[in-house]
CSV table of C-alpha atoms and ligand atoms in Angstrom, one decimal:
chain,number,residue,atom,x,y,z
A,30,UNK,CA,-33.5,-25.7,-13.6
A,31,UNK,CA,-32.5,-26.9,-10.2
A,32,UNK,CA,-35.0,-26.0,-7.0
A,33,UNK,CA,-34.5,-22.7,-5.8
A,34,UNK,CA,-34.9,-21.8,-2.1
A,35,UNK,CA,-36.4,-18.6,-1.1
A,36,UNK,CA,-34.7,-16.6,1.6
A,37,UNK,CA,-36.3,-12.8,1.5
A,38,UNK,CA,-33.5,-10.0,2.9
A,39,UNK,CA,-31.3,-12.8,2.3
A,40,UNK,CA,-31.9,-13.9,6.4
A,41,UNK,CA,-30.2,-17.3,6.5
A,42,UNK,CA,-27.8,-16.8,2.9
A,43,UNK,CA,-23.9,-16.9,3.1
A,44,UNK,CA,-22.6,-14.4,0.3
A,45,UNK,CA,-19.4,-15.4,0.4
A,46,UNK,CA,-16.3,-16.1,3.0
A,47,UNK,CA,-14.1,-13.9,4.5
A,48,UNK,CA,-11.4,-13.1,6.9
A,49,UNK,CA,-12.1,-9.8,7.8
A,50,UNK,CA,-14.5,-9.5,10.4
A,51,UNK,CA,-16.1,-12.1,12.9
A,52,UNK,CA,-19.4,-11.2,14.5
A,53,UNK,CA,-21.9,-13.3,16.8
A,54,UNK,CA,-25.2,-12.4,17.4
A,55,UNK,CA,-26.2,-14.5,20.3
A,56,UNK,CA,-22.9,-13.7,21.9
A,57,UNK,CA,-22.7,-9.8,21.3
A,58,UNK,CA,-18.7,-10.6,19.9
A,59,UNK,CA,-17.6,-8.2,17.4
A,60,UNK,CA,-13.8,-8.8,15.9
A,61,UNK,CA,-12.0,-6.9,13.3
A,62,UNK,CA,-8.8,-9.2,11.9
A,63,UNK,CA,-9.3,-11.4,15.2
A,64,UNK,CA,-9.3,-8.3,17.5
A,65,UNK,CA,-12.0,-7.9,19.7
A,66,UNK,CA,-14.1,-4.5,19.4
A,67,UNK,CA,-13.7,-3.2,23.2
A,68,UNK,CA,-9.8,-4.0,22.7
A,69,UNK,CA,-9.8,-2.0,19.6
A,70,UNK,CA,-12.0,1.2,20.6
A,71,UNK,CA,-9.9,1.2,23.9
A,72,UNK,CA,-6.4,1.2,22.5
A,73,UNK,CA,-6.2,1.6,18.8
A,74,UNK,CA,-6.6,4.4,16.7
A,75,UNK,CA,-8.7,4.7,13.1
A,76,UNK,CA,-5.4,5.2,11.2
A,77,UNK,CA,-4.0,1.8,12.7
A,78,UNK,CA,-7.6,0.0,12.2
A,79,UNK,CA,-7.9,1.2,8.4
A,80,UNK,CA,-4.5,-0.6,7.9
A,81,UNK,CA,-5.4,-3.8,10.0
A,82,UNK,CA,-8.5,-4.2,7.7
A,83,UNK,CA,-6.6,-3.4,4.7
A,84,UNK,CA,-3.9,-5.8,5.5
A,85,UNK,CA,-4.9,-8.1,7.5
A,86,UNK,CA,-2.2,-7.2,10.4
A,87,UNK,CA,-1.7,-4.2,12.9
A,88,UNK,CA,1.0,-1.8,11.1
A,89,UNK,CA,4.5,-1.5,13.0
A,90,UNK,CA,5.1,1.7,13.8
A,91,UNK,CA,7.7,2.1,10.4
A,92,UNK,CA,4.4,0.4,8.3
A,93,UNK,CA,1.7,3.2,10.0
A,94,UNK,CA,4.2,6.1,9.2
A,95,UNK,CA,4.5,4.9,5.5
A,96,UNK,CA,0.8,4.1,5.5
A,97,UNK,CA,0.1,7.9,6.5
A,98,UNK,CA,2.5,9.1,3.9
A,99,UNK,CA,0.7,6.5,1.5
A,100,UNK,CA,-1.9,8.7,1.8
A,101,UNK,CA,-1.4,11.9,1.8
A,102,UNK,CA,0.2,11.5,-1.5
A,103,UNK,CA,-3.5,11.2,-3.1
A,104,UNK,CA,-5.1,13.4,-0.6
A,105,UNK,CA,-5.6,16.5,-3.7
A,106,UNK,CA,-9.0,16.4,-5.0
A,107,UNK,CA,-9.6,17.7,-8.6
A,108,UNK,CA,-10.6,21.0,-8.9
A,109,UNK,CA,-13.2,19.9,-11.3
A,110,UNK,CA,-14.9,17.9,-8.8
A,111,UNK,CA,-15.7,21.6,-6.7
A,112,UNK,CA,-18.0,21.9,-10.2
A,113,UNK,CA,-20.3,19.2,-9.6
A,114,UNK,CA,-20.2,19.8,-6.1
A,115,UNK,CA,-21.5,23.6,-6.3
A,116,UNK,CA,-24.6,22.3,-9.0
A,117,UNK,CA,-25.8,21.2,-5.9
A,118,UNK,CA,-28.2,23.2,-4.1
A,119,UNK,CA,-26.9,23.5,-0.1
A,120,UNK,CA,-30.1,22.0,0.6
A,121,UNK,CA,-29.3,19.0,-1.1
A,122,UNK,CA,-28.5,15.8,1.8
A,123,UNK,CA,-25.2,15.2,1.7
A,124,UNK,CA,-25.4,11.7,1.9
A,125,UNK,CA,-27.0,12.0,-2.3
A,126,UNK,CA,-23.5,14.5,-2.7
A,127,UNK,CA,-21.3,12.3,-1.0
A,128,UNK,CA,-22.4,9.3,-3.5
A,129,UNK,CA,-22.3,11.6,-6.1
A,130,UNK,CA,-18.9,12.6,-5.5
A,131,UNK,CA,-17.7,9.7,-5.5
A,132,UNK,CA,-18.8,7.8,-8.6
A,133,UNK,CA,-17.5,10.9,-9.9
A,134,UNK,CA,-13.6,10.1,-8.7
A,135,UNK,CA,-13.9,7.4,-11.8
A,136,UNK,CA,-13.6,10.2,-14.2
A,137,UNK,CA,-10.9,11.6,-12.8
A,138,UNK,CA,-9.0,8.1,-11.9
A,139,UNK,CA,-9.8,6.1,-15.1
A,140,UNK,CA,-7.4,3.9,-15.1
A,141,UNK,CA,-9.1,0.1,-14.0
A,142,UNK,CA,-7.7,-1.1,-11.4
A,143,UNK,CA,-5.4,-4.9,-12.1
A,144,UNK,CA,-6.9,-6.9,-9.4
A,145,UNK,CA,-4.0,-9.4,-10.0
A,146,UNK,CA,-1.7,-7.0,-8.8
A,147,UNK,CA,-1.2,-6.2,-4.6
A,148,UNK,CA,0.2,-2.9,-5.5
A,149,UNK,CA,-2.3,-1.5,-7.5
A,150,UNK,CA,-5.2,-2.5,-5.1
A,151,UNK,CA,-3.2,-1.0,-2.4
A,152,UNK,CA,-3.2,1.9,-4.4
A,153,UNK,CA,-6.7,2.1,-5.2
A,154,UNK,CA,-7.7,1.8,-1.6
A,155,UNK,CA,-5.5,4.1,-0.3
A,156,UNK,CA,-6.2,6.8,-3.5
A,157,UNK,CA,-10.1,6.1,-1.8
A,158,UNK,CA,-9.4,6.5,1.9
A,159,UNK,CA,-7.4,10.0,0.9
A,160,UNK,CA,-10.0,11.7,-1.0
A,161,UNK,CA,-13.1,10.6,0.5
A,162,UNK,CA,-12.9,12.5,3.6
A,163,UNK,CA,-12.2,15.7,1.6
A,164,UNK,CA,-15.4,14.6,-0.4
A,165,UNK,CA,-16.9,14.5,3.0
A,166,UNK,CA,-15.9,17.6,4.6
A,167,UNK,CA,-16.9,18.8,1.4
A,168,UNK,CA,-20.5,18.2,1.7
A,169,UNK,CA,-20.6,19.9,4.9
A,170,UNK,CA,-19.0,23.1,3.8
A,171,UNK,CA,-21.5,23.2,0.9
A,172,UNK,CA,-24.3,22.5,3.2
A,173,UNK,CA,-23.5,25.5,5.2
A,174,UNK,CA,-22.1,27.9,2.5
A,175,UNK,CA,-18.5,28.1,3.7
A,176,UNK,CA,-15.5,28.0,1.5
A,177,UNK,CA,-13.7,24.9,1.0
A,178,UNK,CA,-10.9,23.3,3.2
A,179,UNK,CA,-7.8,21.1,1.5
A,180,UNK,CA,-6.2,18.3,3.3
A,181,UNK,CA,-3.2,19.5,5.7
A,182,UNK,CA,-0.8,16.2,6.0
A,183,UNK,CA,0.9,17.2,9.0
A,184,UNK,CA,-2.5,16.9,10.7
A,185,UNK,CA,-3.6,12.9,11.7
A,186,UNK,CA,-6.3,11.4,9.4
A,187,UNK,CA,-9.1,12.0,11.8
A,188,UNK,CA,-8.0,15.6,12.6
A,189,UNK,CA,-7.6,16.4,8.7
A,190,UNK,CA,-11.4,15.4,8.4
A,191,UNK,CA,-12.1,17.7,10.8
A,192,UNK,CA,-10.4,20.3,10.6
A,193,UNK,CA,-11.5,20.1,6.3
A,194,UNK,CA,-15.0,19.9,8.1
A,195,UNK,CA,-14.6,23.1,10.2
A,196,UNK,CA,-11.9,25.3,10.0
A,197,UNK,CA,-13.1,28.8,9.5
A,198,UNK,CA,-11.3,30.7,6.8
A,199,UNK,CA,-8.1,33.2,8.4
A,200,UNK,CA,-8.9,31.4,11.9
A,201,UNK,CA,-7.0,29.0,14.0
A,202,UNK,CA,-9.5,26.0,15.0
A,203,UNK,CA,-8.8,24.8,18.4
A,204,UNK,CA,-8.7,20.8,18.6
A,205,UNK,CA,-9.6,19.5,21.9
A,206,UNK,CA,-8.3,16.4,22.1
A,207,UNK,CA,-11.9,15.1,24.0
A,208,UNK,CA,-13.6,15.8,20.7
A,209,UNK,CA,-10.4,14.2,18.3
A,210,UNK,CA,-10.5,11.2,20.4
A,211,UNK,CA,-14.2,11.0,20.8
A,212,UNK,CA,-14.7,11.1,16.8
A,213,UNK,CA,-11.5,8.7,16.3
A,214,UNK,CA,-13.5,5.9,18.9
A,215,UNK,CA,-16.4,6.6,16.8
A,216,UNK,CA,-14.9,5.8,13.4
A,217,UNK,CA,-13.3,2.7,14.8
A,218,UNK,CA,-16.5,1.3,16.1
A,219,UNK,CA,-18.4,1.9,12.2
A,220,UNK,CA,-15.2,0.5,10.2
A,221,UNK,CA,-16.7,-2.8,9.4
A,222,UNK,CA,-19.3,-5.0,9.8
A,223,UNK,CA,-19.0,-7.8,7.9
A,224,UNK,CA,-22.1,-8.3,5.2
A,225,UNK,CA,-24.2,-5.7,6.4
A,226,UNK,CA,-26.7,-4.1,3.4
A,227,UNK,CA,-24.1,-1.6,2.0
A,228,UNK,CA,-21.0,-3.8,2.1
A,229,UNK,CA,-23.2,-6.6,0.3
A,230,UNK,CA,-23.7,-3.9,-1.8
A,231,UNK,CA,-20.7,-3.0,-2.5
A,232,UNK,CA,-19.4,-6.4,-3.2
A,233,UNK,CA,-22.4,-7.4,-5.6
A,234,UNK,CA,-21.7,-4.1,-7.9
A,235,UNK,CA,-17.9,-4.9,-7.6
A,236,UNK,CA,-18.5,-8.5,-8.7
A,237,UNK,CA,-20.1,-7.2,-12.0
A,238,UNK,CA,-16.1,-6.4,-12.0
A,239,UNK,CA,-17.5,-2.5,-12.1
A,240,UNK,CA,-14.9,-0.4,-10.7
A,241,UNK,CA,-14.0,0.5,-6.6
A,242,UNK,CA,-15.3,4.0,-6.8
A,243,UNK,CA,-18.2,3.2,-8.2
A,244,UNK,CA,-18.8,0.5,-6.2
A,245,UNK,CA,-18.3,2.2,-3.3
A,246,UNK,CA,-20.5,4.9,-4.4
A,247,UNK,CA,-23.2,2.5,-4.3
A,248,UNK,CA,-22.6,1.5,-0.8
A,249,UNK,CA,-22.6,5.3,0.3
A,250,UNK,CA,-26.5,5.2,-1.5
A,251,UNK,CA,-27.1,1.6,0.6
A,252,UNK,CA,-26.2,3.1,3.9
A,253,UNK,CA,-28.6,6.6,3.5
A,254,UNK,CA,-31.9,4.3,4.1
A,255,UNK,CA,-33.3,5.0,7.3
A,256,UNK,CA,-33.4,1.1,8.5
A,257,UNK,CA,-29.5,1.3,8.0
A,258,UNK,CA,-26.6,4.3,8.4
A,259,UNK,CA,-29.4,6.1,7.9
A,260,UNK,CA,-30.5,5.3,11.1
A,261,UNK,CA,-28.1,8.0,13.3
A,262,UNK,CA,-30.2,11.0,11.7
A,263,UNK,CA,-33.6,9.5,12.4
A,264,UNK,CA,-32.5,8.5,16.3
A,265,UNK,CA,-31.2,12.5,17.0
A,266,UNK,CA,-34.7,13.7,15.2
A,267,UNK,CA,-37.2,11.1,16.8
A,268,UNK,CA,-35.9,11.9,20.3
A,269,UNK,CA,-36.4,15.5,19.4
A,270,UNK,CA,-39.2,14.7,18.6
A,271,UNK,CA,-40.3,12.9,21.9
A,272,UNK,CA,-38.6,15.5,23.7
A,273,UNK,CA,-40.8,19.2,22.3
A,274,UNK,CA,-43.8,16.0,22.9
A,275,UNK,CA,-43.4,16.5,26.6
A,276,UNK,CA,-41.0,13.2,27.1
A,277,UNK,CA,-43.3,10.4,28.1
A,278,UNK,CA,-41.4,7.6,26.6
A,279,UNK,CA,-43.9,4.9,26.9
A,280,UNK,CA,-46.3,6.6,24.8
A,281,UNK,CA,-43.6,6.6,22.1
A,282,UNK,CA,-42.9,3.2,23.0
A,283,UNK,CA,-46.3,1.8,22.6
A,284,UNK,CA,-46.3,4.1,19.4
A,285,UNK,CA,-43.6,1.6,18.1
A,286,UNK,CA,-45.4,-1.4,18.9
A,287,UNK,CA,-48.5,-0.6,17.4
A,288,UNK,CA,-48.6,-2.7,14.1
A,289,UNK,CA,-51.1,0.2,12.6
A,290,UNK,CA,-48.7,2.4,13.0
A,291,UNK,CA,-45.3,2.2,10.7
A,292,UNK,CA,-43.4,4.2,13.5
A,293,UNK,CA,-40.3,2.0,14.8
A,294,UNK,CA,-37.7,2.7,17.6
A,295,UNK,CA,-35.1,4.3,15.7
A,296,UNK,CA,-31.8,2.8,16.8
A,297,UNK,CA,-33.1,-0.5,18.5
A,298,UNK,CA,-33.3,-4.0,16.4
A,299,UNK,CA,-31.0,-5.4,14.1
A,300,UNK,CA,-30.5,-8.2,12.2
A,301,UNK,CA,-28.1,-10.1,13.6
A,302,UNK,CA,-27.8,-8.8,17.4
A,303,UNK,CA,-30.0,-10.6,19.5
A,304,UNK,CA,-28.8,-10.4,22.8
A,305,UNK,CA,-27.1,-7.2,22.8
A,306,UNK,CA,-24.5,-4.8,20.2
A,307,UNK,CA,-21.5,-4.2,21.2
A,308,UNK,CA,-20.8,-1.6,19.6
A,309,UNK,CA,-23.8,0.1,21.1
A,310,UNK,CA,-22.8,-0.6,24.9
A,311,UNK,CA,-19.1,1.6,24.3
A,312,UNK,CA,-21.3,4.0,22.9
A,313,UNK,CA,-23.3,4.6,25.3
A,314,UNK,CA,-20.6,5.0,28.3
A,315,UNK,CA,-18.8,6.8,25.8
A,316,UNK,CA,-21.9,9.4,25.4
A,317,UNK,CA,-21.6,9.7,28.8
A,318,UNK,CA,-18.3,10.4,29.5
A,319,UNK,CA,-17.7,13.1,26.5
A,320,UNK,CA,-20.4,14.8,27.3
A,321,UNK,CA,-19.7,15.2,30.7
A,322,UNK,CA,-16.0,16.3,29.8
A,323,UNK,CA,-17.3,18.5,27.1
A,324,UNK,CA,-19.5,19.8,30.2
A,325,UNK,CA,-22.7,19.4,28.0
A,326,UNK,CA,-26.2,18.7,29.1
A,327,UNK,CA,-28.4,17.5,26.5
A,328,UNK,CA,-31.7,16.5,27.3
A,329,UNK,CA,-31.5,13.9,24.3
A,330,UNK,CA,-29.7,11.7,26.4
A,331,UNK,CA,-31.4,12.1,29.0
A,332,UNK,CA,-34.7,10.7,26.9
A,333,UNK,CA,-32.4,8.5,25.3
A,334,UNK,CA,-31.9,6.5,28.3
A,335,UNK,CA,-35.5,6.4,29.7
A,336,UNK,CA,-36.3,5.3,26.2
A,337,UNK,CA,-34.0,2.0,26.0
A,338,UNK,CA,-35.4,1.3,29.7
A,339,UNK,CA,-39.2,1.5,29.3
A,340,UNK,CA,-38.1,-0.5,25.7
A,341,UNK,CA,-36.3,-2.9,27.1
A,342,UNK,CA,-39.0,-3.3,30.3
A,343,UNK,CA,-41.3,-4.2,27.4
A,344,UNK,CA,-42.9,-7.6,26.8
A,345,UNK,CA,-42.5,-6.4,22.7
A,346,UNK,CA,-39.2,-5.7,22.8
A,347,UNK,CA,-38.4,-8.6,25.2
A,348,UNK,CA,-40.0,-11.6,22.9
A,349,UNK,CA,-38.4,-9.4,20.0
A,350,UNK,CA,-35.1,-9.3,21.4
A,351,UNK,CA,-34.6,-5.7,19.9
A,352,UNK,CA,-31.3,-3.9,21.7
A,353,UNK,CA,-30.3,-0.8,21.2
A,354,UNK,CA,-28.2,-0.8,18.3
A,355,UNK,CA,-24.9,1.3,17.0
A,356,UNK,CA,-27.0,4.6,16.0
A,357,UNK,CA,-28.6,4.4,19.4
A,358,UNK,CA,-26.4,6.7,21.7
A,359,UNK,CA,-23.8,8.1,18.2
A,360,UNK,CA,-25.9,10.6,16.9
A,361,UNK,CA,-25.8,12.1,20.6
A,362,UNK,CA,-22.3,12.2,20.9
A,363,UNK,CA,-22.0,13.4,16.8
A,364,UNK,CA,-24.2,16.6,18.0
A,365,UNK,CA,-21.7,17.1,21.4
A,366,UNK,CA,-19.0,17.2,19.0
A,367,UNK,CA,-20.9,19.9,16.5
A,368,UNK,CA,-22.1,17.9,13.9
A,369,UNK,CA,-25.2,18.8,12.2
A,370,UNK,CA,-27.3,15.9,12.2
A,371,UNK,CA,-27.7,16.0,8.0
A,372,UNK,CA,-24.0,14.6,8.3
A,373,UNK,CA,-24.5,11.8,11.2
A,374,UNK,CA,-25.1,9.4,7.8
A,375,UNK,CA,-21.6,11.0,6.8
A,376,UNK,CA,-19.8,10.3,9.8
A,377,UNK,CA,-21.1,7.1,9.5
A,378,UNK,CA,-19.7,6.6,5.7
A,379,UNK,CA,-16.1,8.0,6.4
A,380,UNK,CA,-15.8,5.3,9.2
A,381,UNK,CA,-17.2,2.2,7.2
A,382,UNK,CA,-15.2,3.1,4.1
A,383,UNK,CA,-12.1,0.8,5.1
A,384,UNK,CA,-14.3,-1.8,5.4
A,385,UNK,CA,-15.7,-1.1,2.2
A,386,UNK,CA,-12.9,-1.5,0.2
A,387,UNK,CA,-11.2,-4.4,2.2
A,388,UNK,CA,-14.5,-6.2,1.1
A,389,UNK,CA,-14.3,-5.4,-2.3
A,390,UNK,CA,-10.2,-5.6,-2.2
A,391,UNK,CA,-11.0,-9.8,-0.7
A,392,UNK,CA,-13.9,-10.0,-3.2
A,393,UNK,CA,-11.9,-10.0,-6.2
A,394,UNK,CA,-9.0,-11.5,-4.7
A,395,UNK,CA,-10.4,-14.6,-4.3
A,396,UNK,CA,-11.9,-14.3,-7.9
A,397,UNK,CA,-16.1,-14.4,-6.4
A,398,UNK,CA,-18.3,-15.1,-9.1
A,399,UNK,CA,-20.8,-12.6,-10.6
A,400,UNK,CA,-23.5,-12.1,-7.5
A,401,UNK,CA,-27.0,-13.0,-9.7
A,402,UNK,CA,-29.6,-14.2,-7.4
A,403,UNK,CA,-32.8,-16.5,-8.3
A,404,UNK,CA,-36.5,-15.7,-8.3
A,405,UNK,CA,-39.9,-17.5,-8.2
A,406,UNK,CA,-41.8,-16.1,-11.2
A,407,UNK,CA,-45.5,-15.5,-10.0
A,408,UNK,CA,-46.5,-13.2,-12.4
A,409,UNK,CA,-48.6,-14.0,-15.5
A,410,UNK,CA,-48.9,-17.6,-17.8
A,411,UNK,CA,-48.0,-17.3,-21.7
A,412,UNK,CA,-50.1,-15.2,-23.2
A,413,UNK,CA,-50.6,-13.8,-26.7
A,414,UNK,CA,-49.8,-10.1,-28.0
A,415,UNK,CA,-52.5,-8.3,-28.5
A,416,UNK,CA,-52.8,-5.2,-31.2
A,417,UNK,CA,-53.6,-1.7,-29.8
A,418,UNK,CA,-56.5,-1.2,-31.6
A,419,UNK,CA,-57.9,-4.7,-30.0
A,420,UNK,CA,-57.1,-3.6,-26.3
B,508,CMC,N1,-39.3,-0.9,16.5
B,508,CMC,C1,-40.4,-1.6,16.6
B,508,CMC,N2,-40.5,-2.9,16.2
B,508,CMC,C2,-39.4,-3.5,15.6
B,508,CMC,C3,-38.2,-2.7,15.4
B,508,CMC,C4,-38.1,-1.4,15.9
B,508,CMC,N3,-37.0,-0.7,15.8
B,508,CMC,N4,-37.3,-3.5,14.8
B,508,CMC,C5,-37.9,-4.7,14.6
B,508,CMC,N5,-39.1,-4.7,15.1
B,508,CMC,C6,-40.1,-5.8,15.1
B,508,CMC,C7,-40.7,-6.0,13.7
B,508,CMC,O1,-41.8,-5.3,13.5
B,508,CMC,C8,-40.9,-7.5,13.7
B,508,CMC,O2,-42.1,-7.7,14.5
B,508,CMC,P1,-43.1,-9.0,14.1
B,508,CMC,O3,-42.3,-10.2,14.4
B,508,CMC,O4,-44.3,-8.8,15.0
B,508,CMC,O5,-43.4,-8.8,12.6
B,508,CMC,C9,-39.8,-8.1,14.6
B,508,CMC,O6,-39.4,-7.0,15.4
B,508,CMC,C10,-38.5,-8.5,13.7
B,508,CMC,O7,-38.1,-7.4,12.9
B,508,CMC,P2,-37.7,-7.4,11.4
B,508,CMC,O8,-38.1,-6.1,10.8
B,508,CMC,O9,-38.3,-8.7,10.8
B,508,CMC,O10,-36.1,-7.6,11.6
B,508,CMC,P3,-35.1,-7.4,10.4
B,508,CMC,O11,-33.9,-8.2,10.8
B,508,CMC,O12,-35.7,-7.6,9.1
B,508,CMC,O13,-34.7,-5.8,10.6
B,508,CMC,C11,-33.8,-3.8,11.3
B,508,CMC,C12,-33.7,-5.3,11.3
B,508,CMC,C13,-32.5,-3.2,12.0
B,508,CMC,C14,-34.0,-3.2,9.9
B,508,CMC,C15,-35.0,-3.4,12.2
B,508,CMC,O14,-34.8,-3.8,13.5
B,508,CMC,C16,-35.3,-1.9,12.2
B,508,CMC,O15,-36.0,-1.4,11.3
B,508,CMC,N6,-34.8,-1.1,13.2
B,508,CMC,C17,-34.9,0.3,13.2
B,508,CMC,C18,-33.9,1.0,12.2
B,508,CMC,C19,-32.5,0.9,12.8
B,508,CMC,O16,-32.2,1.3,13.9
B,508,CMC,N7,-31.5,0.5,11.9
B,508,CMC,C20,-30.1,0.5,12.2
B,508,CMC,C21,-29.6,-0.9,12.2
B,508,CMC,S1,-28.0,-1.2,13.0
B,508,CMC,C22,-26.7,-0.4,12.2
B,508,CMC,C23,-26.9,-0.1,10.8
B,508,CMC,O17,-27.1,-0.9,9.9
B,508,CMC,O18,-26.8,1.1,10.5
């Protein structure tokens, strides 16, 4: 009984409460823990901004180092894992690996998780945060055929990935810092966002009390739709697109706006941004900067630009109040660094994942019920069974 109200992608619904990350919409504000965004992509680093999700607080430096060492303690992945991996075929997406890969981690990590203990979340998460970037790295190395790379702890978290992601066998790889710091920023900037699809995701399959891996594995599968993570790929490939078209922007724009046509402006909209992302404006002077210190010219940008001006000139866009979002300007900056764009959705996964499992880690913390929504039934009336010879 009771009345239920309707509320279609969930628009106007509070899931639950949390204390992890503040956003406004109208305002463009974007906090992790309290800590504005700009503050955080300016002067932290991913290592530090896992932990501040985690727990709440930036690490001293005696917490970071123990963090790190936390960490590489779980950083093996089973051998057996390398099986399912190569039953792929390389032209599989490695976003369908990556989830793969890691619902697979329950098999080799049965043990359930107590939720009731601190120390056996903590362990969880950080058993998570060490082997999913190897997972990572790993899809990329089968995507292109090379042999696999193991985690190196005397490398930093974000240099581990990717170095795993492209170290060439008997070969020193050379680590510009640019590209390290440029990737680090990157990861910040994706680490949470409060109860985006995948993170909702996450925390409905974890309130089933389902496992973390397995929950996360669903949020990896969330985040691969084009009108989410997804999105990164589809930006880099549309303004290739526009680009062997000849480059006239508006015509691509009016494309967009055409209600025959399903076409959107990949990277621009979102659900909660109305006056302008955040996350999207450091990206953006980011794009600039690295690829002028990388001293790379890529007409993308180039397009990328002309296409958030004619949109944002627009009378459709305007009333709309679309913005470019997050994926705007990072799948630029992903291909500066040497990313093939099949991993941008990747990328994209390795930096959300502490804000996957702080979710889930606050979810069953504060013991959230089952997540079950309601319906309005508008299918048939009663009606009688009839036999199969009478049909
Ligand atoms: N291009 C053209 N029209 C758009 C676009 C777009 N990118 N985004 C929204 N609209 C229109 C939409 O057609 C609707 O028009 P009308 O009022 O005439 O029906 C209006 O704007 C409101 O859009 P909506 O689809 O009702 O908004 P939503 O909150 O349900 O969807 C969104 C948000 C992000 C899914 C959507 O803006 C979109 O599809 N954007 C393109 C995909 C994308 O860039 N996704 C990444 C999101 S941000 C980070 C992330 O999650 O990864």
């Amino acid at each position: 009984g009771g009345i239920i109200t309707m509320d279609p992608g969930y628009k106007n619904t509070g899931s639950c409460k949390s204390a992890i990350t503040y956003l406004d919409g109208e305002e463009g504000v974007l906090m992790y823990r309290g800590y504005p965004i700009e503050q955080l992509a300016e002067k932290s680093n991913f290592e530090e901004v896992m932990y501040l999700l985690l727990k709440g607080e930036l690490p001293t430096a005696e917490q970071a180092k123990k963090f790190k060492s936390d960490i590489n303690e779980y950083d093996v992945v089973s051998e057996d894992v390398t099986k399912i991996l190569n039953a792929f075929p390389s032209t599989a997406h490695p976003m369908g690996v990556l989830s793969t890969l890691t619902s697979s981690l329950t098999a080799f990590n049965p043990k359930a998780v107590n939720v009731k203990s601190e120390e056996d979340m903590y362990r969880a998460a950080v058993t998570l945060l060490a082997k999913f970037p190897v997972l990572a790295a790993w899809t990329l190395r089968k995507m292109k055929g090379l042999p696999l790379n193991y985690s190196d702890s005397k490398l930093g978290y974000v240099e581990n990935f990717y170095s795993m992601m492209f170290k060439q066998p008997n070969k020193e790889l050379e680590m510009d810092p640019i590209v390290i710091d440029a990737l680090d920023k990157l990861l910040i900037l994706h680490a949470d966002h409060e109860q985006n699809c995948s993170t909702s995701t996450v925390r409905l399959v974890g309130s089933a009390h389902t496992g973390l891996f397995a929950s996360i594995s669903s949020g990896v599968s969330a985040l691969w739709g084009p009108l989410h993570g997804g999105a990164n790929q589809e930006v880099v490939e549309m303004l290739e697109r526009i680009q062997e078209d000849g480059g006239n922007v508006q015509k691509w724009v009016d494309k967009a706006k055409d209600k025959n046509d399903d076409f959107r402006l990949m990277g621009f909209g979102h659900r909660v941004y109305k006056n302008f992302d955040p996350r999207a404006r450091i990206i953006k002077k980011a794009a600039d900067q690295i690829l002028d210190k990388l001293g790379i010219q890529d007409p993308a940008l180039d397009i990328a630009k002309k296409l958030e001006q004619a949109a944002l000139e627009d009378e459709y866009f305007v009333s709309r109040k679309l913005y470019p979002n997050v994926d705007f300007y990072s799948g630029i900056i992903y291909k500066a660094l040497g990313i093939p764009t099949e991993m941008f959705t990747v990328m994209f996964a390795v930096g959300r994942l502490p804000g996957w499992i702080s979710q889930w880690i606050e979810m069953r913390t504060n013991n959230e019920p089952i997540g079950r929504p309601r319906q309005i039934y508008v299918g048939e009336p009663k009606r009688d069974y009839i036999d199969l010879g009478n049909r």
